[in-house]
XYZ file of C-alpha atoms in Angstrom:
699
model
C -76.641 142.631 146.439
C -74.455 142.177 149.633
C -75.158 141.359 153.279
C -76.269 143.845 156.102
C -73.396 145.320 157.639
C -74.289 143.246 161.125
C -74.017 139.854 158.806
C -70.213 139.997 158.605
C -70.014 140.078 162.407
C -72.323 137.723 163.525
C -70.511 135.346 160.687
C -67.302 135.783 161.575
C -68.702 135.020 165.937
C -70.520 131.957 164.581
C -66.851 130.669 162.967
C -64.822 131.227 165.945
C -67.394 129.293 167.979
C -66.857 126.391 165.287
C -63.134 126.628 165.853
C -63.403 126.676 169.318
C -66.549 124.584 170.415
C -65.019 121.135 169.470
C -62.287 121.748 172.370
C -64.585 121.305 174.954
C -66.592 118.934 172.765
C -69.934 120.746 171.827
C -72.287 120.759 169.711
C -71.051 122.438 166.093
C -72.853 123.180 162.593
C -71.124 122.121 159.551
C -70.442 124.100 157.724
C -71.567 127.056 159.974
C -72.625 129.887 156.761
C -74.329 129.001 154.258
C -75.189 130.829 150.591
C -78.381 129.114 149.070
C -79.328 130.008 146.120
C -81.580 126.550 145.072
C -84.515 125.295 146.885
C -82.895 123.124 149.109
C -79.498 122.853 151.962
C -78.242 120.693 153.991
C -75.738 120.841 156.997
C -74.442 118.649 159.907
C -74.485 118.671 163.355
C -71.928 117.282 164.796
C -71.410 116.341 168.658
C -73.308 115.216 171.198
C -76.854 115.181 169.718
C -78.930 113.278 172.465
C -82.073 115.308 173.604
C -81.289 118.311 171.655
C -83.712 120.037 169.414
C -83.118 121.479 166.175
C -85.232 124.538 165.426
C -85.827 126.992 162.129
C -85.837 130.732 162.343
C -86.756 133.104 160.472
C -84.681 136.834 160.700
C -86.405 140.092 160.061
C -83.854 143.026 158.227
C -84.821 146.088 159.829
C -82.832 149.019 158.920
C -79.805 146.496 158.295
C -80.121 145.402 161.585
C -80.444 141.596 162.528
C -82.202 140.821 165.676
C -80.204 138.267 168.427
C -81.527 135.146 167.782
C -83.115 132.828 170.681
C -83.840 129.068 170.757
C -87.499 128.592 170.448
C -88.912 132.036 170.229
C -88.940 132.144 166.181
C -89.894 128.314 166.008
C -93.214 129.117 164.343
C -92.463 132.296 161.880
C -90.803 130.027 159.032
C -93.198 130.981 156.706
C -92.769 128.465 153.836
C -90.060 127.008 154.405
C -89.431 123.142 156.570
C -86.713 121.727 158.858
C -85.974 117.720 158.535
C -83.567 116.347 160.845
C -82.302 112.670 160.445
C -79.489 110.373 161.762
C -76.380 110.529 159.888
C -75.551 107.811 157.741
C -71.630 107.931 158.530
C -72.064 108.572 162.308
C -75.829 107.834 163.351
C -74.969 107.668 167.088
C -73.131 111.478 167.186
C -74.176 113.417 163.524
C -77.321 114.607 162.391
C -78.155 115.696 158.683
C -80.377 118.872 158.762
C -82.252 119.629 155.591
C -83.753 123.274 155.080
C -86.210 123.048 151.824
C -88.289 125.900 150.077
C -91.886 124.436 149.904
C -93.437 126.935 147.704
C -92.781 127.330 144.074
C -91.605 129.949 142.321
C -94.367 130.990 139.756
C -94.243 134.729 141.128
C -90.974 135.184 139.957
C -90.662 136.974 136.351
C -87.487 136.911 134.705
C -86.459 138.545 131.404
C -84.713 135.975 129.284
C -83.683 138.615 126.762
C -81.984 141.120 129.316
C -78.148 139.583 128.990
C -77.438 141.553 132.197
C -77.640 139.728 135.750
C -80.980 140.560 137.653
C -81.843 141.458 141.537
C -82.612 138.403 143.011
C -85.955 136.777 143.429
C -86.184 136.157 147.293
C -83.863 137.984 149.976
C -84.085 135.977 153.077
C -82.051 135.333 156.111
C -82.623 132.047 158.402
C -81.174 130.450 161.725
C -80.797 126.923 162.352
C -80.442 126.691 166.101
C -79.587 123.484 168.572
C -80.308 123.640 171.989
C -80.487 121.408 175.250
C -83.105 122.936 177.895
C -83.286 125.791 176.224
C -79.854 126.237 176.156
C -78.356 127.543 173.090
C -75.658 125.356 171.845
C -74.708 125.779 168.177
C -76.393 128.089 165.476
C -76.190 127.853 161.612
C -76.866 131.045 159.136
C -78.019 130.637 156.320
C -78.646 133.774 153.138
C -80.670 133.197 151.102
C -80.647 134.620 147.308
C -82.631 133.132 144.688
C -82.678 134.469 140.946
C -85.314 133.946 139.038
C -83.554 132.420 135.793
C -82.301 129.902 138.131
C -83.716 125.864 137.493
C -86.105 126.149 140.411
C -87.977 129.292 138.897
C -89.842 127.119 136.726
C -91.475 123.521 136.619
C -90.437 120.190 135.120
C -92.592 120.392 132.453
C -91.855 123.754 131.420
C -87.521 122.987 130.873
C -88.795 120.498 128.300
C -86.698 120.902 125.024
C -88.741 120.933 122.020
C -87.229 119.365 119.110
C -88.915 120.529 115.231
C -89.852 118.322 113.016
C -85.976 117.766 111.299
C -87.421 117.102 107.830
C -89.206 120.761 107.177
C -86.936 122.935 109.533
C -83.111 122.533 110.481
C -82.784 121.320 113.658
C -79.623 124.375 114.545
C -81.995 127.489 113.564
C -78.645 129.557 115.106
C -75.549 128.002 115.256
C -73.628 130.493 116.691
C -75.836 130.773 119.964
C -73.398 128.784 121.701
C -73.665 130.417 125.433
C -77.026 129.971 127.159
C -78.714 132.634 129.066
C -76.294 135.110 127.848
C -76.030 136.941 124.597
C -73.557 135.333 122.224
C -71.001 138.843 120.647
C -71.588 139.118 116.538
C -74.600 136.160 116.568
C -77.642 138.377 115.170
C -79.787 135.345 115.289
C -79.290 134.523 119.602
C -82.669 135.900 120.929
C -81.149 135.575 124.167
C -79.716 139.472 122.779
C -81.712 142.883 122.793
C -81.665 145.223 120.642
C -79.750 147.681 121.989
C -76.722 144.814 122.183
C -77.569 143.858 118.227
C -76.755 147.665 117.628
C -73.420 147.137 118.842
C -72.284 144.745 116.264
C -74.632 144.498 113.509
C -72.545 145.338 110.640
C -69.980 142.583 112.047
C -72.842 139.660 111.876
C -71.478 135.969 111.832
C -72.442 135.061 107.511
C -73.028 132.032 105.834
C -74.801 128.729 108.153
C -72.705 129.479 111.181
C -74.558 133.172 111.179
C -77.997 131.462 110.987
C -78.657 131.262 107.540
C -79.640 127.469 107.669
C -81.588 128.000 104.474
C -78.707 129.209 101.814
C -79.373 129.947 97.635
C -77.834 126.339 96.589
C -76.327 126.477 93.288
C -79.279 124.581 91.295
C -81.718 127.265 92.070
C -83.380 129.053 89.186
C -83.345 132.035 90.874
C -79.749 132.080 91.740
C -79.357 132.705 87.725
C -78.303 136.086 88.294
C -75.666 134.807 89.757
C -71.761 136.410 87.479
C -70.451 132.579 87.464
C -73.705 130.719 85.873
C -72.874 129.312 82.481
C -75.179 129.962 79.384
C -77.063 126.890 79.431
C -78.082 127.223 83.689
C -81.720 127.946 82.250
C -82.021 124.671 80.868
C -80.903 122.596 83.718
C -81.797 124.804 87.115
C -84.467 123.455 89.538
C -87.514 125.301 90.862
C -87.731 124.781 94.294
C -89.019 126.729 97.143
C -86.593 128.484 99.805
C -87.674 126.415 102.581
C -86.019 123.229 100.901
C -82.965 123.540 102.053
C -80.164 121.211 100.955
C -79.301 120.776 104.899
C -82.866 118.727 105.657
C -83.745 115.523 105.357
C -80.932 113.645 106.069
C -82.254 112.349 109.823
C -83.554 109.610 111.184
C -87.515 109.567 111.457
C -88.038 107.220 113.934
C -89.336 108.425 117.765
C -87.767 105.293 119.589
C -84.386 103.814 118.703
C -83.965 100.246 119.688
C -80.567 99.356 121.406
C -77.650 98.408 118.357
C -76.879 94.652 118.588
C -74.209 92.643 117.411
C -74.208 91.276 113.973
C -73.545 88.071 115.097
C -76.924 88.163 117.015
C -78.656 90.232 114.334
C -77.393 87.817 111.773
C -78.781 84.666 114.548
C -81.812 85.761 115.236
C -83.574 86.655 112.103
C -85.937 84.274 109.773
C -83.452 81.737 108.770
C -84.074 80.452 105.094
C -83.329 77.185 104.726
C -82.735 75.998 101.479
C -80.455 72.925 102.163
C -82.809 70.609 100.737
C -81.950 71.574 97.412
C -78.046 71.383 97.678
C -75.650 73.712 99.140
C -73.803 76.355 97.411
C -70.418 77.777 97.961
C -70.971 80.169 100.946
C -74.170 78.910 101.992
C -74.934 78.008 106.162
C -75.145 74.357 106.520
C -78.764 73.723 108.418
C -79.210 70.799 110.986
C -82.689 69.196 111.173
C -83.582 71.554 114.027
C -83.520 74.354 110.908
C -80.865 75.915 112.788
C -77.749 76.675 111.686
C -74.334 74.710 112.595
C -72.220 76.995 114.773
C -68.334 76.772 115.761
C -66.554 79.836 117.288
C -64.908 81.945 114.682
C -63.389 85.177 115.092
C -64.580 88.458 113.627
C -63.362 91.165 111.179
C -62.795 93.348 114.734
C -60.721 90.433 116.425
C -63.718 89.363 118.825
C -64.371 85.717 119.198
C -68.143 84.396 118.345
C -69.265 80.831 119.829
C -72.304 80.984 117.476
C -70.699 81.516 114.049
C -72.164 79.252 111.169
C -69.993 77.535 109.361
C -70.300 78.041 105.668
C -70.056 75.686 103.049
C -66.897 75.032 101.530
C -64.955 77.545 103.346
C -62.360 76.633 105.342
C -61.109 78.182 107.983
C -58.206 77.714 111.290
C -59.211 80.358 114.371
C -58.124 80.686 117.522
C -59.612 82.022 120.711
C -58.843 82.891 123.815
C -61.358 82.199 126.880
C -61.565 82.740 130.724
C -61.622 79.029 132.627
C -64.092 80.439 134.877
C -66.851 80.975 131.966
C -65.720 78.136 129.473
C -68.033 75.097 129.511
C -67.626 71.222 128.303
C -69.067 71.250 124.803
C -70.509 67.809 123.817
C -73.427 68.640 121.425
C -71.424 67.698 118.228
C -72.428 64.063 119.143
C -76.214 64.542 118.809
C -76.065 66.710 116.364
C -78.275 65.807 112.974
C -77.235 67.916 109.654
C -78.501 68.184 106.562
C -76.255 66.488 103.708
C -77.867 68.496 101.217
C -80.722 66.091 99.703
C -84.230 66.285 100.603
C -84.080 64.180 103.943
C -80.536 63.507 103.869
C -79.310 63.569 107.455
C -75.209 63.314 108.108
C -74.130 62.323 111.844
C -70.690 63.580 112.496
C -68.356 61.285 113.843
C -66.604 62.169 116.978
C -63.092 60.762 117.916
C -61.145 62.150 121.681
C -57.714 62.421 122.248
C -55.832 63.738 125.195
C -53.378 66.871 124.636
C -50.277 65.754 125.957
C -48.686 69.386 126.933
C -51.734 71.191 128.904
C -49.273 74.173 129.267
C -49.549 75.117 125.735
C -53.038 75.802 126.216
C -53.672 77.454 129.707
C -52.207 80.309 130.823
C -52.036 82.419 133.878
C -53.695 79.401 136.176
C -53.504 81.121 139.481
C -54.741 78.907 142.738
C -57.670 76.484 142.820
C -60.495 77.109 145.085
C -60.895 73.523 146.319
C -58.531 70.886 145.443
C -61.267 67.908 146.391
C -63.454 68.817 143.430
C -63.795 66.352 140.433
C -61.739 67.530 137.178
C -64.175 68.557 134.493
C -62.890 68.413 130.789
C -62.668 71.139 128.669
C -61.639 71.303 124.716
C -58.598 72.773 123.287
C -59.227 71.636 119.982
C -61.895 70.393 117.304
C -61.024 69.545 114.436
C -63.957 69.455 111.528
C -63.295 67.734 108.176
C -66.749 67.937 105.736
C -66.365 65.500 102.828
C -69.074 67.289 99.673
C -69.497 65.341 96.932
C -71.034 67.930 94.245
C -73.511 70.308 96.418
C -74.194 67.606 99.122
C -72.073 66.929 102.308
C -71.652 62.674 102.475
C -69.460 62.120 105.720
C -68.548 64.613 108.982
C -65.138 63.644 110.928
C -64.505 65.206 114.066
C -61.198 64.980 116.113
C -61.720 67.075 119.489
C -58.321 67.406 121.699
C -59.449 67.824 125.469
C -57.813 68.333 128.816
C -58.872 67.375 132.145
C -58.522 70.789 134.810
C -59.892 71.027 138.483
C -63.928 72.323 138.759
C -62.479 75.677 140.417
C -59.334 76.324 137.955
C -58.835 79.667 136.802
C -56.907 80.903 133.936
C -56.635 81.645 129.887
C -57.445 78.875 127.947
C -56.464 79.398 124.203
C -58.970 77.158 121.907
C -58.440 76.484 118.249
C -60.895 75.078 115.717
C -60.318 74.304 112.259
C -63.191 73.548 109.474
C -61.519 71.984 106.122
C -63.662 70.659 103.190
C -62.168 67.725 101.071
C -63.809 66.267 97.800
C -65.415 63.169 98.982
C -62.739 61.046 96.377
C -59.772 62.437 97.842
C -57.551 60.258 99.836
C -55.387 61.331 103.070
C -52.870 62.862 100.565
C -51.517 66.545 100.837
C -54.017 69.118 99.395
C -53.535 71.495 96.773
C -52.025 74.797 96.742
C -53.740 75.583 93.960
C -54.530 74.364 90.073
C -52.515 74.940 88.922
C -50.290 77.984 89.793
C -50.153 78.790 93.361
C -53.073 80.869 95.295
C -52.146 83.247 97.658
C -52.159 82.222 101.307
C -51.846 78.690 100.482
C -49.405 76.420 102.116
C -45.985 76.318 100.307
C -46.072 72.442 99.154
C -42.285 71.036 100.149
C -40.968 66.938 99.974
C -38.070 65.467 101.476
C -36.558 63.201 98.754
C -34.115 61.432 101.353
C -37.408 59.987 103.577
C -39.743 57.154 102.970
C -42.701 59.851 103.769
C -42.425 62.618 101.255
C -44.903 64.560 102.411
C -43.422 67.701 104.142
C -43.884 70.968 104.974
C -41.722 74.306 105.585
C -42.519 75.739 109.148
C -42.218 78.718 111.059
C -42.660 78.648 114.528
C -45.905 80.139 116.929
C -44.907 80.801 120.115
C -47.262 80.177 123.454
C -46.899 81.212 127.130
C -43.345 82.161 127.854
C -42.380 82.334 123.928
C -39.725 79.229 124.733
C -39.040 76.821 121.891
C -40.104 73.704 123.803
C -43.619 75.004 124.029
C -43.747 76.759 120.637
C -45.703 75.045 117.831
C -45.589 75.196 114.286
C -47.261 76.629 111.257
C -46.929 76.554 108.017
C -45.041 78.923 105.390
C -47.978 80.860 103.124
C -47.594 81.244 99.632
C -46.907 85.394 98.949
C -46.850 86.277 102.638
C -43.619 87.436 104.074
C -43.602 86.212 107.536
C -41.262 86.868 110.355
C -41.394 84.355 114.108
C -39.248 83.373 116.677
C -38.329 81.609 119.728
C -36.404 81.875 123.357
C -33.526 79.153 123.475
C -32.736 77.975 127.327
C -29.082 77.566 127.956
C -27.737 76.614 130.657
C -24.521 77.814 132.922
C -22.540 74.339 132.000
C -23.384 74.402 128.245
C -20.053 75.526 126.427
C -20.046 77.448 122.528
C -20.232 73.969 120.710
C -22.781 72.497 122.564
C -25.035 76.050 122.331
C -24.133 75.849 118.324
C -24.992 72.575 117.649
C -28.453 73.416 119.335
C -29.440 76.243 117.357
C -28.620 74.838 114.378
C -30.764 72.054 115.114
C -33.541 73.493 116.223
C -33.195 75.750 112.875
C -32.927 72.882 110.938
C -36.369 71.820 112.444
C -38.278 74.473 110.608
C -36.871 73.511 107.266
C -36.972 69.276 107.005
C -37.393 69.354 102.959
C -34.752 68.854 100.082
C -37.397 69.921 97.197
C -40.568 73.192 97.090
C -43.113 72.483 94.812
C -42.978 74.581 91.509
C -46.694 74.769 91.104
C -49.693 74.265 93.510
C -50.492 70.893 92.029
C -47.213 69.422 91.993
C -46.770 65.518 92.146
C -45.428 64.098 95.334
C -44.979 61.047 93.777
C -43.295 62.198 90.401
C -39.928 64.926 91.821
C -39.660 65.720 88.429
C -42.926 67.332 87.569
C -42.417 70.725 88.825
C -40.111 70.311 91.963
C -36.876 72.711 92.593
C -34.063 72.024 95.169
C -33.657 74.367 98.154
C -30.216 75.893 98.088
C -28.502 75.775 101.483
C -25.781 78.999 101.492
C -23.130 79.071 104.349
C -24.191 76.480 106.545
C -21.625 76.374 109.675
C -19.699 73.616 110.323
C -20.046 72.728 113.880
C -17.736 69.698 113.972
C -14.595 71.894 113.739
C -13.883 71.418 117.306
C -13.220 75.423 117.341
C -14.024 76.903 120.817
C -15.132 73.906 122.725
C -15.852 76.024 126.135
C -16.908 79.428 126.843
C -14.153 82.237 126.802
C -13.148 83.952 129.719
C -15.841 86.653 129.173
C -18.680 84.295 128.451
C -18.998 84.595 124.590
C -19.759 82.460 122.421
C -18.912 84.063 118.495
C -20.151 82.173 115.328
C -24.069 80.863 116.825
C -26.639 80.670 114.293
C -29.679 83.249 115.305
C -31.839 83.771 112.469
C -33.097 81.540 109.112
C -33.392 83.922 106.668
C -35.893 81.747 103.805
C -36.116 84.027 100.063
C -38.791 82.292 97.582
C -38.531 83.712 94.105
C -41.910 83.710 92.720
C -43.389 84.702 88.954
C -46.096 85.068 86.749
C -46.626 82.016 84.434
C -49.242 82.816 82.414
C -53.176 83.178 83.212
C -55.793 79.766 83.301
C -59.954 81.646 82.459
C -57.935 85.558 82.777
C -57.181 84.558 86.771
C -52.971 84.702 86.523
C -50.827 81.441 87.897
C -48.021 82.223 89.960
C -45.211 79.380 90.358
C -41.922 79.317 92.391
C -38.756 79.964 90.577
C -35.994 78.895 93.635
C -35.739 78.945 97.234
C -32.667 79.663 99.292
C -31.738 79.456 102.916
C -29.123 81.316 104.851
C -27.796 81.552 108.832
C -26.988 84.737 110.215
C -24.448 84.055 112.456
C -24.093 86.534 115.466
C -21.878 86.903 119.130
C -23.290 86.166 122.480
C -22.542 86.416 125.442
C -24.192 84.783 128.961
C -25.663 87.338 131.066
C -25.755 86.594 134.832
C -25.464 89.728 136.773
C -22.914 89.984 139.715
C -22.764 85.942 140.744
C -23.767 83.394 137.935
C -26.189 81.296 139.699
C -27.474 77.445 138.225
C -30.158 78.997 136.098
C -30.484 79.069 132.419
C -30.397 82.146 130.269
C -32.248 82.781 127.383
C -30.907 83.013 123.987
C -33.619 84.594 120.735
C -33.622 82.646 117.651
C -35.581 83.994 114.696
C -36.653 82.671 111.456
C -38.083 85.258 108.343
C -39.533 84.579 105.106
C -39.550 87.283 101.897
C -41.102 86.770 98.417
C -39.384 88.341 95.767
C -41.540 88.590 92.493
C -39.513 88.569 89.472
C -40.954 89.929 86.090
C -41.684 86.931 83.694
C -40.062 88.852 80.730
C -36.778 91.290 81.019
C -38.096 94.544 80.813
C -37.547 96.920 77.756
C -34.089 98.762 77.940
C -35.073 102.937 77.659
C -34.993 104.571 74.593
C -32.356 107.273 73.760
C -35.615 109.783 74.107
C -36.308 108.562 77.374
C -32.453 108.960 78.819
C -32.146 112.489 77.361
C -36.042 113.479 78.333
C -36.455 112.381 81.565
C -39.380 114.799 82.110
C -41.616 111.809 80.247
C -40.592 109.984 82.735
C -43.972 108.610 84.930
C -41.507 107.195 87.799
C -39.160 110.379 88.137
C -41.722 113.175 87.787
C -45.152 114.011 89.517
C -46.613 114.646 85.960
C -46.942 111.515 83.685
C -48.006 113.122 80.132
C -47.898 109.647 78.688
C -51.055 108.556 80.658
C -53.068 111.898 80.562
C -56.170 109.710 79.416
C -55.125 107.098 81.758
C -58.804 105.490 81.683
C -58.580 104.735 77.846
C -54.461 103.749 77.878
C -53.598 99.774 78.488
C -51.884 101.253 81.873
C -55.734 100.759 83.551
C -56.233 97.493 84.287
C -59.485 97.975 86.515
C -62.067 97.122 83.635
C -62.255 95.619 80.439
C -60.592 97.718 78.016
C -63.954 97.647 75.347
C -65.674 99.547 78.320
C -63.580 101.911 79.179
C -63.330 103.265 75.518
C -67.431 103.156 75.771
C -67.099 105.400 78.773
C -64.624 107.328 77.021
C -67.130 108.184 74.240
C -70.025 108.870 75.842
C -67.766 111.609 77.731
C -66.574 113.355 74.583
C -70.303 113.084 73.360
C -71.459 115.248 76.889
C -68.523 117.269 76.464
C -69.633 118.376 72.554
C -72.728 118.726 73.730
C -71.427 121.242 76.501
C -69.815 122.848 73.957
C -72.481 123.532 71.800
C -74.885 125.269 74.376
C -72.154 126.913 75.569
C -72.897 131.248 75.402
C -69.938 131.155 72.680
C -71.167 128.840 70.637
C -74.864 131.175 70.900
C -73.318 134.069 70.233
C -71.756 132.580 67.226
C -75.034 131.239 65.970
C -76.849 134.914 66.454
C -74.014 136.745 64.224
């Protein structure tokens, strides 16, 4: 339905006036023409709005002709329309917001919801908004109203509520192929918006299955489906009698009407009813309790990598974690001083003994420091490291020692602080000696034990770098080499313009040797430090460069230094050495360190200023597991007939019955055989009940 003939002419004149009037400062409606399809529209009146009167007129179409609007002449003939004028929020002194709204509802409009084609509009009117001053028209706004019956305003809000059926007895989507709202979807015979005439066009090509609306199909276990050609002979004995309304697509929905907000796992765990059994002794994994019947918590890292501030400490479970915290939200924590922890005996209490230390290098813990807001504020202390040592005796806690390393910062300082929290459980009768890494063999993830036979204090360990901040070697900390874990670490060595190649080579060798300051490593996890003959192997150092030869004493003409140690390669040989109570014990057979040399050139750009360059150094650890016994040599049959080799072919015939062979290590062999015999009995029963056997018995 289009505009009457005079309407385009009137619209063009109004648009022309909108372009010219701002040139001489008159009032202008923006926009000057609106096609209205909803219950309300808005426009702006821009210009000199002082002492301006805005009126609304309903224009009557008579034989396609629009009457000439006159300001104030038709203000009382607005019918069901209302006009609201308010000052503009952006420019209240020179702009007005004009809103035209339909007051009555559209209950009289009836829509044929099953008709897929467009229907004529329910309301067709023309409105004119005029702005006048002293009975002189200054601006006009033409509104063409075309409201359809199927618009959102045609029905009440209460009628537009989607009724969700009970999902236990009726599927939520009875017609999945109905993808377009208010229109007929082709080949979707269950679409209620398709008329019978349209459905007849594609009735022979309707979608089948669940997508086509068959949400209650016959499933294979129904007795009524026994007529299927692929139904076995024993089907009548094991089929299910069930109505068709009991679809397998039902019943997998939540029955509650309101679902609460999901909470983090730590919050749920901490706010549930606490079960305190610490008065009768702790077991491994039990949370440590306080006298206030609350968990003793220390910040820990979750599986998702987030730092949980109130994570319970579990009995006999060590951990070493780091958490990054903003200085703006961090608070001074001194609650450990007044903490009273249950020791595992009825009425027994343990009070932690706390020792404070000041950090020597705060830059290792605080990075990205911003400008201080106030330099006159009093400093405050923040804890950067907290080390807890629990002494245990059977199922009780006998002693708790805490060492806190703190840093004094400005009260308004900003930045990121890296905190470290460690918890270690030691036996009550253990001294300060190095803890075991296994008994007797090594445990995966435990530090590799080492000693230096040339020192008085033989207890040392093998290290790797743990970079922080800018990644410089001067600020890097050390972490131990863990058994069975391959690792790679590195840092950056600052090189000045005044250093020659010999000095650079010496600094690199010294830096790499600081990681391996031991001469022997322990073969087992419980080797005795006081007895060098109790399972200790010597570290083999291969290809150590000689830095005292005097060759290449200074930087060459091109600034290139040759044979600079840049990487330390540590290779550790390990093997299985038997089993204790069914647990495989592993030991170290040998260790070798080797330096990799590179050629390095000082990078200074166009001009070599007095600034240092960065030389990267790294260290890698590789664990090589060798078999305890040499593999059996292949037979002539295995060499000639490679199709039976499981390592060369996709089909492995020797492992056809894998669960009942010695290759399967998931369960004990006796259980595998029992399950295998049970499967064989089921197979024999199925053969006995099959149709060929029944026909044989009938004959």
